[in-house]
Amino acid sequence: MTQELTINKKINKINKKELILAEAATLFKEKGFGGTSMRDLAEKVGMEAASMYNHIKSKDEILELICFKIANQYISQLQEIENTNQTFQEKLNAIIGLHVQLIIEDSASVSVANNDWKYLSEEKKNQYKQIRKSYEKSFANIIEQGMENGEFKKMNVSVALFTMLSSLRWIELWYKPSRDITPQELEEDLKTLLMQGMLKEYRE
Amino acid sequence: MTQELTINKKINKINKKELILAEAATLFKEKGFGGTSMRDLAEKVGMEAASMYNHIKSKDEILELICFKIANQYISQLQEIENTNQTFQEKLNAIIGLHVQLIIEDSASVSVANNDWKYLSEEKKNQYKQIRKSYEKSFANIIEQGMENGEFKKMNVSVALFTMLSSLRWIELWYKPSRDITPQELEEDLKTLLMQGMLKEYRE
């Protein structure tokens, strides 16, 4: 076998795995994690169940891969935002954008990560919770620093944090492309709604 | 039996029923609806299971009573707010207050109504969803009218509605008396966070 063929085969394998994960996320969102069988998934992907096991070990592994893929996207993009020299207002705006964009790009996987993480194994569930906690901590830090330097009004940091997080959470439950709103308008409305309550001085 | 005694007996019966509902809500919140048995409940209330059935028929009936009690409180208080001559800003402020107060007063029942309504019988579940839909519609109407008369910024009504509703929803999951915030501060912070995004002209 030539080297090129081997590489093509590898790419093919990665793509197949990506495809399996994407179809699995859609099924989990539709029918629930418990309500989806590996047989359903094989049918949806258009593969024999036996050959699907060349790519993934089990339904549990699929759930793990989806949850941690999404968690890591949130974490790495938040770190990028933290490391810029933007004002805290700009950072919060960027976080709102991050949440909207991840949901628009891959709403099924975000939905699985939000709702089905509780079916992870004990060990993985604890890891997942740790990542979520560290995300909330970094988010809260930005709010707190913005209060300290006078950009944001002084108020209870947890109240501000959870108001923002829960407002960003429902989008995944509500948004679909057929809604009478573009992703840009959605992002703009959320920034208007959420940022002006935080800011000490708001300029349109 | 004198009339007075009969009345006392009735009051006693009502109080017992209230007590059973209150303890049931606490148990459902702690252990889940599915994880709570009538035996657990009888023990918590300090009654024989047999005599508890003089007051309520079944676990399903308890769930129904709790869910519809809460739903009716939200609906009737929203109607009172709608029927005042307040500005739309004042009406939204009052709705924020209503949500915070119901959670502070009876967080276990609100939690059951929010999370366990899905275990209602098909018929009751449909009724419950209808009430919730009509609540959302009235809430959306206030937002829409405020946009039309120029108090609120023009934006997507559903985005404004669900941002507010989800922000009010997490309180039940987070608030407990041991938190480092008074109910009044919580209400104030939420009004600051949520109202200023809506208002065209904000005056402190």
GROMACS .gro file of C-alpha atoms in nm:
model
  408
    1MET     CA    1   0.000   0.000   0.000
    2THR     CA    2   0.144   0.343  -0.094
    3GLN     CA    3   0.186   0.610   0.172
    4GLU     CA    4  -0.077   0.826   0.005
    5LEU     CA    5  -0.334   0.552   0.027
    6THR     CA    6  -0.258   0.500   0.396
    7ILE     CA    7  -0.309   0.871   0.464
    8ASN     CA    8  -0.631   0.874   0.267
    9LYS     CA    9  -0.750   0.579   0.466
   10LYS     CA   10  -0.669   0.761   0.788
   11ILE     CA   11  -0.854   1.074   0.678
   12ASN     CA   12  -1.144   0.857   0.575
   13LYS     CA   13  -1.146   0.696   0.917
   14ILE     CA   14  -1.141   1.034   1.095
   15ASN     CA   15  -1.425   1.158   0.877
   16LYS     CA   16  -1.629   0.846   0.947
   17LYS     CA   17  -1.577   0.896   1.319
   18GLU     CA   18  -1.681   1.261   1.291
   19LEU     CA   19  -1.988   1.153   1.096
   20ILE     CA   20  -2.080   0.895   1.360
   21LEU     CA   21  -2.045   1.154   1.638
   22ALA     CA   22  -2.252   1.411   1.448
   23GLU     CA   23  -2.534   1.166   1.374
   24ALA     CA   24  -2.523   1.036   1.730
   25ALA     CA   25  -2.562   1.390   1.869
   26THR     CA   26  -2.866   1.445   1.646
   27LEU     CA   27  -3.022   1.116   1.759
   28PHE     CA   28  -2.950   1.176   2.130
   29LYS     CA   29  -3.112   1.519   2.101
   30GLU     CA   30  -3.417   1.375   1.923
   31LYS     CA   31  -3.474   1.052   2.114
   32GLY     CA   32  -3.268   1.099   2.430
   33PHE     CA   33  -2.946   0.917   2.517
   34GLY     CA   34  -3.137   0.626   2.676
   35GLY     CA   35  -3.379   0.604   2.383
   36THR     CA   36  -3.108   0.569   2.116
   37SER     CA   37  -2.962   0.227   2.034
   38MET     CA   38  -2.639   0.151   1.848
   39ARG     CA   39  -2.863  -0.012   1.587
   40ASP     CA   40  -3.051   0.318   1.535
   41LEU     CA   41  -2.719   0.493   1.496
   42ALA     CA   42  -2.576   0.242   1.246
   43GLU     CA   43  -2.892   0.279   1.039
   44LYS     CA   44  -2.870   0.658   1.044
   45VAL     CA   45  -2.501   0.657   0.950
   46GLY     CA   46  -2.564   0.394   0.682
   47MET     CA   47  -2.310   0.141   0.813
   48GLU     CA   48  -2.324  -0.214   0.941
   49ALA     CA   49  -2.324  -0.211   1.323
   50ALA     CA   50  -2.018  -0.441   1.317
   51SER     CA   51  -1.811  -0.204   1.105
   52MET     CA   52  -1.917   0.095   1.318
   53TYR     CA   53  -1.730  -0.068   1.607
   54ASN     CA   54  -1.406  -0.016   1.408
   55HIS     CA   55  -1.452   0.353   1.482
   56ILE     CA   56  -1.605   0.368   1.827
   57LYS     CA   57  -1.622   0.133   2.120
   58SER     CA   58  -1.965   0.200   2.268
   59LYS     CA   59  -2.249   0.444   2.317
   60ASP     CA   60  -2.078   0.556   2.638
   61GLU     CA   61  -1.762   0.642   2.445
   62ILE     CA   62  -1.965   0.848   2.197
   63LEU     CA   63  -2.129   1.042   2.480
   64GLU     CA   64  -1.789   1.107   2.636
   65LEU     CA   65  -1.639   1.229   2.309
   66ILE     CA   66  -1.929   1.467   2.243
   67CYS     CA   67  -1.942   1.611   2.597
   68PHE     CA   68  -1.567   1.671   2.622
   69LYS     CA   69  -1.539   1.807   2.269
   70ILE     CA   70  -1.794   2.077   2.355
   71ALA     CA   71  -1.654   2.142   2.704
   72ASN     CA   72  -1.305   2.185   2.559
   73GLN     CA   73  -1.430   2.423   2.292
   74TYR     CA   74  -1.589   2.646   2.556
   75ILE     CA   75  -1.280   2.632   2.777
   76SER     CA   76  -1.023   2.699   2.503
   77GLN     CA   77  -1.221   2.984   2.350
   78LEU     CA   78  -1.278   3.140   2.691
   79GLN     CA   79  -0.903   3.122   2.754
   80GLU     CA   80  -0.839   3.302   2.426
   81ILE     CA   81  -1.081   3.575   2.531
   82GLU     CA   82  -0.917   3.602   2.875
   83ASN     CA   83  -0.573   3.645   2.720
   84THR     CA   84  -0.662   3.943   2.502
   85ASN     CA   85  -0.611   4.305   2.609
   86GLN     CA   86  -0.977   4.390   2.565
   87THR     CA   87  -1.186   4.575   2.822
   88PHE     CA   88  -1.404   4.357   3.045
   89GLN     CA   89  -1.709   4.479   2.856
   90GLU     CA   90  -1.552   4.357   2.530
   91LYS     CA   91  -1.465   4.027   2.694
   92LEU     CA   92  -1.824   3.971   2.812
   93ASN     CA   93  -1.950   4.061   2.466
   94ALA     CA   94  -1.710   3.805   2.320
   95ILE     CA   95  -1.838   3.538   2.562
   96ILE     CA   96  -2.197   3.606   2.457
   97GLY     CA   97  -2.082   3.570   2.095
   98LEU     CA   98  -1.901   3.245   2.175
   99HIS     CA   99  -2.214   3.088   2.325
  100VAL     CA  100  -2.438   3.193   2.038
  101GLN     CA  101  -2.188   3.077   1.775
  102LEU     CA  102  -2.128   2.734   1.927
  103ILE     CA  103  -2.502   2.676   1.941
  104ILE     CA  104  -2.554   2.791   1.581
  105GLU     CA  105  -2.264   2.575   1.457
  106ASP     CA  106  -2.341   2.253   1.640
  107SER     CA  107  -2.664   2.276   1.836
  108ALA     CA  108  -2.708   1.898   1.866
  109SER     CA  109  -2.371   1.845   2.036
  110VAL     CA  110  -2.423   2.145   2.265
  111SER     CA  111  -2.762   2.004   2.359
  112VAL     CA  112  -2.609   1.662   2.442
  113ALA     CA  113  -2.333   1.825   2.648
  114ASN     CA  114  -2.590   2.036   2.835
  115ASN     CA  115  -2.846   1.765   2.901
  116ASP     CA  116  -2.692   1.417   2.877
  117TRP     CA  117  -2.364   1.467   3.067
  118LYS     CA  118  -2.543   1.313   3.367
  119TYR     CA  119  -2.525   0.973   3.191
  120LEU     CA  120  -2.142   0.981   3.186
  121SER     CA  121  -1.959   0.727   3.404
  122GLU     CA  122  -1.892   0.848   3.761
  123GLU     CA  123  -1.528   0.924   3.681
  124LYS     CA  124  -1.600   1.112   3.359
  125LYS     CA  125  -1.893   1.293   3.518
  126ASN     CA  126  -1.664   1.426   3.788
  127GLN     CA  127  -1.412   1.540   3.527
  128TYR     CA  128  -1.688   1.707   3.330
  129LYS     CA  129  -1.818   1.887   3.638
  130GLN     CA  130  -1.464   2.008   3.714
  131ILE     CA  131  -1.432   2.159   3.367
  132ARG     CA  132  -1.770   2.328   3.402
  133LYS     CA  133  -1.675   2.465   3.742
  134SER     CA  134  -1.350   2.603   3.606
  135TYR     CA  135  -1.541   2.764   3.317
  136GLU     CA  136  -1.780   2.931   3.562
  137LYS     CA  137  -1.487   3.047   3.773
  138SER     CA  138  -1.311   3.213   3.480
  139PHE     CA  139  -1.637   3.374   3.368
  140ALA     CA  140  -1.700   3.501   3.722
  141ASN     CA  141  -1.345   3.638   3.736
  142ILE     CA  142  -1.406   3.856   3.433
  143ILE     CA  143  -1.725   3.991   3.593
  144GLU     CA  144  -1.548   4.052   3.923
  145GLN     CA  145  -1.249   4.229   3.766
  146GLY     CA  146  -1.485   4.448   3.564
  147MET     CA  147  -1.660   4.546   3.888
  148GLU     CA  148  -1.330   4.622   4.055
  149ASN     CA  149  -1.199   4.846   3.779
  150GLY     CA  150  -1.532   5.031   3.765
  151GLU     CA  151  -1.660   4.913   3.426
  152PHE     CA  152  -1.945   4.716   3.582
  153LYS     CA  153  -2.186   4.804   3.859
  154LYS     CA  154  -2.117   4.648   4.196
  155MET     CA  155  -2.357   4.363   4.258
  156ASN     CA  156  -2.357   4.000   4.365
  157VAL     CA  157  -2.115   3.823   4.126
  158SER     CA  158  -2.303   3.491   4.131
  159VAL     CA  159  -2.631   3.662   4.047
  160ALA     CA  160  -2.468   3.833   3.749
  161LEU     CA  161  -2.292   3.513   3.642
  162PHE     CA  162  -2.597   3.284   3.658
  163THR     CA  163  -2.825   3.542   3.499
  164MET     CA  164  -2.588   3.552   3.202
  165LEU     CA  165  -2.529   3.177   3.190
  166SER     CA  166  -2.897   3.087   3.209
  167SER     CA  167  -2.985   3.348   2.949
  168LEU     CA  168  -2.731   3.189   2.717
  169ARG     CA  169  -2.852   2.841   2.806
  170TRP     CA  170  -3.209   2.868   2.676
  171ILE     CA  171  -3.092   2.957   2.324
  172GLU     CA  172  -3.001   2.594   2.265
  173LEU     CA  173  -3.354   2.490   2.364
  174TRP     CA  174  -3.522   2.752   2.145
  175TYR     CA  175  -3.308   2.834   1.846
  176LYS     CA  176  -3.356   2.662   1.512
  177PRO     CA  177  -3.277   2.797   1.165
  178SER     CA  178  -3.649   2.836   1.091
  179ARG     CA  179  -3.690   3.098   1.368
  180ASP     CA  180  -3.769   3.446   1.245
  181ILE     CA  181  -3.429   3.584   1.349
  182THR     CA  182  -3.076   3.568   1.207
  183PRO     CA  183  -2.785   3.449   1.425
  184GLN     CA  184  -2.648   3.806   1.406
  185GLU     CA  185  -2.974   3.957   1.533
  186LEU     CA  186  -2.991   3.699   1.810
  187GLU     CA  187  -2.639   3.788   1.919
  188GLU     CA  188  -2.714   4.161   1.904
  189ASP     CA  189  -3.036   4.132   2.106
  190LEU     CA  190  -2.862   3.926   2.374
  191LYS     CA  191  -2.575   4.173   2.399
  192THR     CA  192  -2.822   4.459   2.435
  193LEU     CA  193  -3.027   4.273   2.696
  194LEU     CA  194  -2.739   4.142   2.904
  195MET     CA  195  -2.465   4.404   2.880
  196GLN     CA  196  -2.658   4.715   2.968
  197GLY     CA  197  -2.758   4.581   3.307
  198MET     CA  198  -2.391   4.524   3.387
  199LEU     CA  199  -2.235   4.846   3.265
  200LYS     CA  200  -2.192   5.150   3.480
  201GLU     CA  201  -2.195   5.382   3.181
  202TYR     CA  202  -2.361   5.262   2.870
  203ARG     CA  203  -2.299   5.420   2.533
  204GLU     CA  204  -2.511   5.311   2.234
  205MET     CA  205  -7.098   1.735   6.797
  206THR     CA  206  -7.124   2.113   6.829
  207GLN     CA  207  -7.082   2.331   6.520
  208GLU     CA  208  -6.758   2.475   6.659
  209LEU     CA  209  -6.605   2.131   6.691
  210THR     CA  210  -6.702   2.044   6.333
  211ILE     CA  211  -6.534   2.362   6.204
  212ASN     CA  212  -6.222   2.294   6.409
  213LYS     CA  213  -6.210   1.947   6.267
  214LYS     CA  214  -6.233   2.087   5.915
  215ILE     CA  215  -5.956   2.340   5.977
  216ASN     CA  216  -5.747   2.063   6.124
  217LYS     CA  217  -5.804   1.854   5.812
  218ILE     CA  218  -5.707   2.142   5.581
  219ASN     CA  219  -5.390   2.205   5.784
  220LYS     CA  220  -5.298   1.837   5.773
  221LYS     CA  221  -5.340   1.837   5.397
  222GLU     CA  222  -5.126   2.151   5.366
  223LEU     CA  223  -4.864   1.988   5.584
  224ILE     CA  224  -4.864   1.674   5.369
  225LEU     CA  225  -4.823   1.882   5.052
  226ALA     CA  226  -4.541   2.089   5.202
  227GLU     CA  227  -4.348   1.785   5.323
  228ALA     CA  228  -4.408   1.607   4.991
  229ALA     CA  229  -4.264   1.903   4.798
  230THR     CA  230  -3.952   1.898   5.016
  231LEU     CA  231  -3.910   1.523   4.963
  232PHE     CA  232  -3.970   1.542   4.586
  233LYS     CA  233  -3.709   1.817   4.561
  234GLU     CA  234  -3.458   1.618   4.769
  235LYS     CA  235  -3.510   1.265   4.635
  236GLY     CA  236  -3.699   1.323   4.310
  237PHE     CA  237  -4.065   1.237   4.245
  238GLY     CA  238  -3.976   0.882   4.140
  239GLY     CA  239  -3.746   0.832   4.438
  240THR     CA  240  -4.007   0.926   4.701
  241SER     CA  241  -4.248   0.666   4.835
  242MET     CA  242  -4.573   0.724   5.023
  243ARG     CA  243  -4.406   0.544   5.312
  244ASP     CA  244  -4.121   0.804   5.315
  245LEU     CA  245  -4.383   1.075   5.316
  246ALA     CA  246  -4.589   0.926   5.599
  247GLU     CA  247  -4.273   0.897   5.808
  248LYS     CA  248  -4.176   1.258   5.738
  249VAL     CA  249  -4.526   1.386   5.823
  250GLY     CA  250  -4.539   1.166   6.131
  251MET     CA  251  -4.861   0.985   6.036
  252GLU     CA  252  -4.963   0.627   5.968
  253ALA     CA  253  -4.970   0.569   5.592
  254ALA     CA  254  -5.332   0.448   5.627
  255SER     CA  255  -5.451   0.770   5.792
  256MET     CA  256  -5.262   0.980   5.536
  257TYR     CA  257  -5.499   0.839   5.276
  258ASN     CA  258  -5.784   1.019   5.454
  259HIS     CA  259  -5.631   1.340   5.322
  260ILE     CA  260  -5.489   1.251   4.983
  261LYS     CA  261  -5.554   0.974   4.734
  262SER     CA  262  -5.212   0.909   4.585
  263LYS     CA  263  -4.866   1.042   4.503
  264ASP     CA  264  -5.003   1.148   4.164
  265GLU     CA  265  -5.271   1.356   4.331
  266ILE     CA  266  -5.008   1.527   4.548
  267LEU     CA  267  -4.799   1.613   4.241
  268GLU     CA  268  -5.108   1.753   4.068
  269LEU     CA  269  -5.203   1.966   4.366
  270ILE     CA  270  -4.853   2.110   4.401
  271CYS     CA  271  -4.806   2.185   4.030
  272PHE     CA  272  -5.145   2.351   3.985
  273LYS     CA  273  -5.120   2.546   4.311
  274ILE     CA  274  -4.797   2.705   4.187
  275ALA     CA  275  -4.919   2.753   3.829
  276ASN     CA  276  -5.234   2.925   3.957
  277GLN     CA  277  -5.035   3.152   4.186
  278TYR     CA  278  -4.821   3.269   3.894
  279ILE     CA  279  -5.125   3.316   3.669
  280SER     CA  280  -5.341   3.502   3.921
  281GLN     CA  281  -5.061   3.733   4.031
  282LEU     CA  282  -4.967   3.808   3.672
  283GLN     CA  283  -5.331   3.896   3.604
  284GLU     CA  284  -5.330   4.137   3.897
  285ILE     CA  285  -5.017   4.301   3.756
  286GLU     CA  286  -5.172   4.322   3.408
  287ASN     CA  287  -5.483   4.492   3.543
  288THR     CA  288  -5.302   4.780   3.712
  289ASN     CA  289  -5.243   5.117   3.548
  290GLN     CA  290  -4.866   5.092   3.588
  291THR     CA  291  -4.616   5.161   3.309
  292PHE     CA  292  -4.483   4.853   3.131
  293GLN     CA  293  -4.151   4.905   3.305
  294GLU     CA  294  -4.327   4.890   3.641
  295LYS     CA  295  -4.517   4.580   3.530
  296LEU     CA  296  -4.196   4.399   3.433
  297ASN     CA  297  -4.040   4.501   3.762
  298ALA     CA  298  -4.342   4.358   3.942
  299ILE     CA  299  -4.311   4.029   3.750
  300ILE     CA  300  -3.944   3.999   3.852
  301GLY     CA  301  -4.055   4.060   4.211
  302LEU     CA  302  -4.330   3.798   4.179
  303HIS     CA  303  -4.084   3.529   4.065
  304VAL     CA  304  -3.832   3.605   4.337
  305GLN     CA  305  -4.098   3.616   4.609
  306LEU     CA  306  -4.265   3.288   4.512
  307ILE     CA  307  -3.926   3.116   4.519
  308ILE     CA  308  -3.834   3.266   4.854
  309GLU     CA  309  -4.173   3.173   5.004
  310ASP     CA  310  -4.203   2.818   4.877
  311SER     CA  311  -3.894   2.709   4.690
  312ALA     CA  312  -3.969   2.335   4.722
  313SER     CA  313  -4.311   2.362   4.555
  314VAL     CA  314  -4.175   2.590   4.281
  315SER     CA  315  -3.899   2.337   4.221
  316VAL     CA  316  -4.151   2.051   4.191
  317ALA     CA  317  -4.369   2.256   3.953
  318ASN     CA  318  -4.064   2.343   3.740
  319ASN     CA  319  -3.906   1.999   3.726
  320ASP     CA  320  -4.161   1.726   3.803
  321TRP     CA  321  -4.463   1.845   3.598
  322LYS     CA  322  -4.348   1.595   3.333
  323TYR     CA  323  -4.465   1.310   3.560
  324LEU     CA  324  -4.826   1.436   3.556
  325SER     CA  325  -5.085   1.220   3.375
  326GLU     CA  326  -5.120   1.298   3.003
  327GLU     CA  327  -5.440   1.495   3.059
  328LYS     CA  328  -5.305   1.699   3.348
  329LYS     CA  329  -4.974   1.753   3.171
  330ASN     CA  330  -5.157   1.906   2.876
  331GLN     CA  331  -5.357   2.131   3.109
  332TYR     CA  332  -5.037   2.234   3.283
  333LYS     CA  333  -4.865   2.315   2.954
  334GLN     CA  334  -5.165   2.523   2.848
  335ILE     CA  335  -5.141   2.730   3.167
  336ARG     CA  336  -4.769   2.778   3.114
  337LYS     CA  337  -4.824   2.882   2.754
  338SER     CA  338  -5.086   3.134   2.856
  339TYR     CA  339  -4.850   3.272   3.121
  340GLU     CA  340  -4.577   3.316   2.860
  341LYS     CA  341  -4.824   3.481   2.624
  342SER     CA  342  -4.934   3.739   2.882
  343PHE     CA  343  -4.572   3.807   2.976
  344ALA     CA  344  -4.481   3.850   2.606
  345ASN     CA  345  -4.778   4.086   2.561
  346ILE     CA  346  -4.645   4.320   2.827
  347ILE     CA  347  -4.304   4.323   2.657
  348GLU     CA  348  -4.463   4.382   2.316
  349GLN     CA  349  -4.688   4.663   2.434
  350GLY     CA  350  -4.390   4.830   2.603
  351MET     CA  351  -4.202   4.817   2.275
  352GLU     CA  352  -4.498   4.962   2.088
  353ASN     CA  353  -4.546   5.257   2.323
  354GLY     CA  354  -4.171   5.330   2.313
  355GLU     CA  355  -4.078   5.235   2.671
  356PHE     CA  356  -3.871   4.938   2.555
  357LYS     CA  357  -3.622   4.899   2.273
  358LYS     CA  358  -3.745   4.720   1.965
  359MET     CA  359  -3.604   4.370   1.956
  360ASN     CA  360  -3.720   4.013   1.907
  361VAL     CA  361  -3.997   3.960   2.166
  362SER     CA  362  -3.922   3.589   2.219
  363VAL     CA  363  -3.555   3.663   2.284
  364ALA     CA  364  -3.650   3.923   2.546
  365LEU     CA  365  -3.914   3.691   2.700
  366PHE     CA  366  -3.693   3.382   2.728
  367THR     CA  367  -3.394   3.579   2.848
  368MET     CA  368  -3.608   3.709   3.134
  369LEU     CA  369  -3.780   3.376   3.206
  370SER     CA  370  -3.458   3.175   3.209
  371SER     CA  371  -3.287   3.435   3.426
  372LEU     CA  372  -3.571   3.402   3.674
  373ARG     CA  373  -3.566   3.023   3.648
  374TRP     CA  374  -3.214   2.960   3.781
  375ILE     CA  375  -3.289   3.136   4.111
  376GLU     CA  376  -3.486   2.833   4.226
  377LEU     CA  377  -3.185   2.611   4.155
  378TRP     CA  378  -2.941   2.840   4.331
  379TYR     CA  379  -3.111   3.030   4.610
  380LYS     CA  380  -3.109   2.909   4.966
  381PRO     CA  381  -3.133   3.115   5.284
  382SER     CA  382  -2.764   3.049   5.360
  383ARG     CA  383  -2.653   3.240   5.046
  384ASP     CA  384  -2.467   3.559   5.111
  385ILE     CA  385  -2.751   3.777   4.979
  386THR     CA  386  -3.087   3.895   5.112
  387PRO     CA  387  -3.406   3.838   4.909
  388GLN     CA  388  -3.426   4.216   4.866
  389GLU     CA  389  -3.073   4.238   4.726
  390LEU     CA  390  -3.144   3.946   4.494
  391GLU     CA  391  -3.455   4.120   4.363
  392GLU     CA  392  -3.268   4.449   4.318
  393ASP     CA  393  -2.975   4.289   4.132
  394LEU     CA  394  -3.211   4.106   3.897
  395LYS     CA  395  -3.409   4.422   3.826
  396THR     CA  396  -3.086   4.608   3.750
  397LEU     CA  397  -2.955   4.331   3.528
  398LEU     CA  398  -3.275   4.262   3.338
  399MET     CA  399  -3.454   4.596   3.311
  400GLN     CA  400  -3.178   4.815   3.178
  401GLY     CA  401  -3.134   4.601   2.870
  402MET     CA  402  -3.502   4.648   2.790
  403LEU     CA  403  -3.548   5.018   2.856
  404LYS     CA  404  -3.501   5.283   2.590
  405GLU     CA  405  -3.420   5.547   2.846
  406TYR     CA  406  -3.292   5.435   3.179
  407ARG     CA  407  -3.295   5.660   3.483
  408GLU     CA  408  -3.126   5.544   3.801
   0.00000   0.00000   0.00000
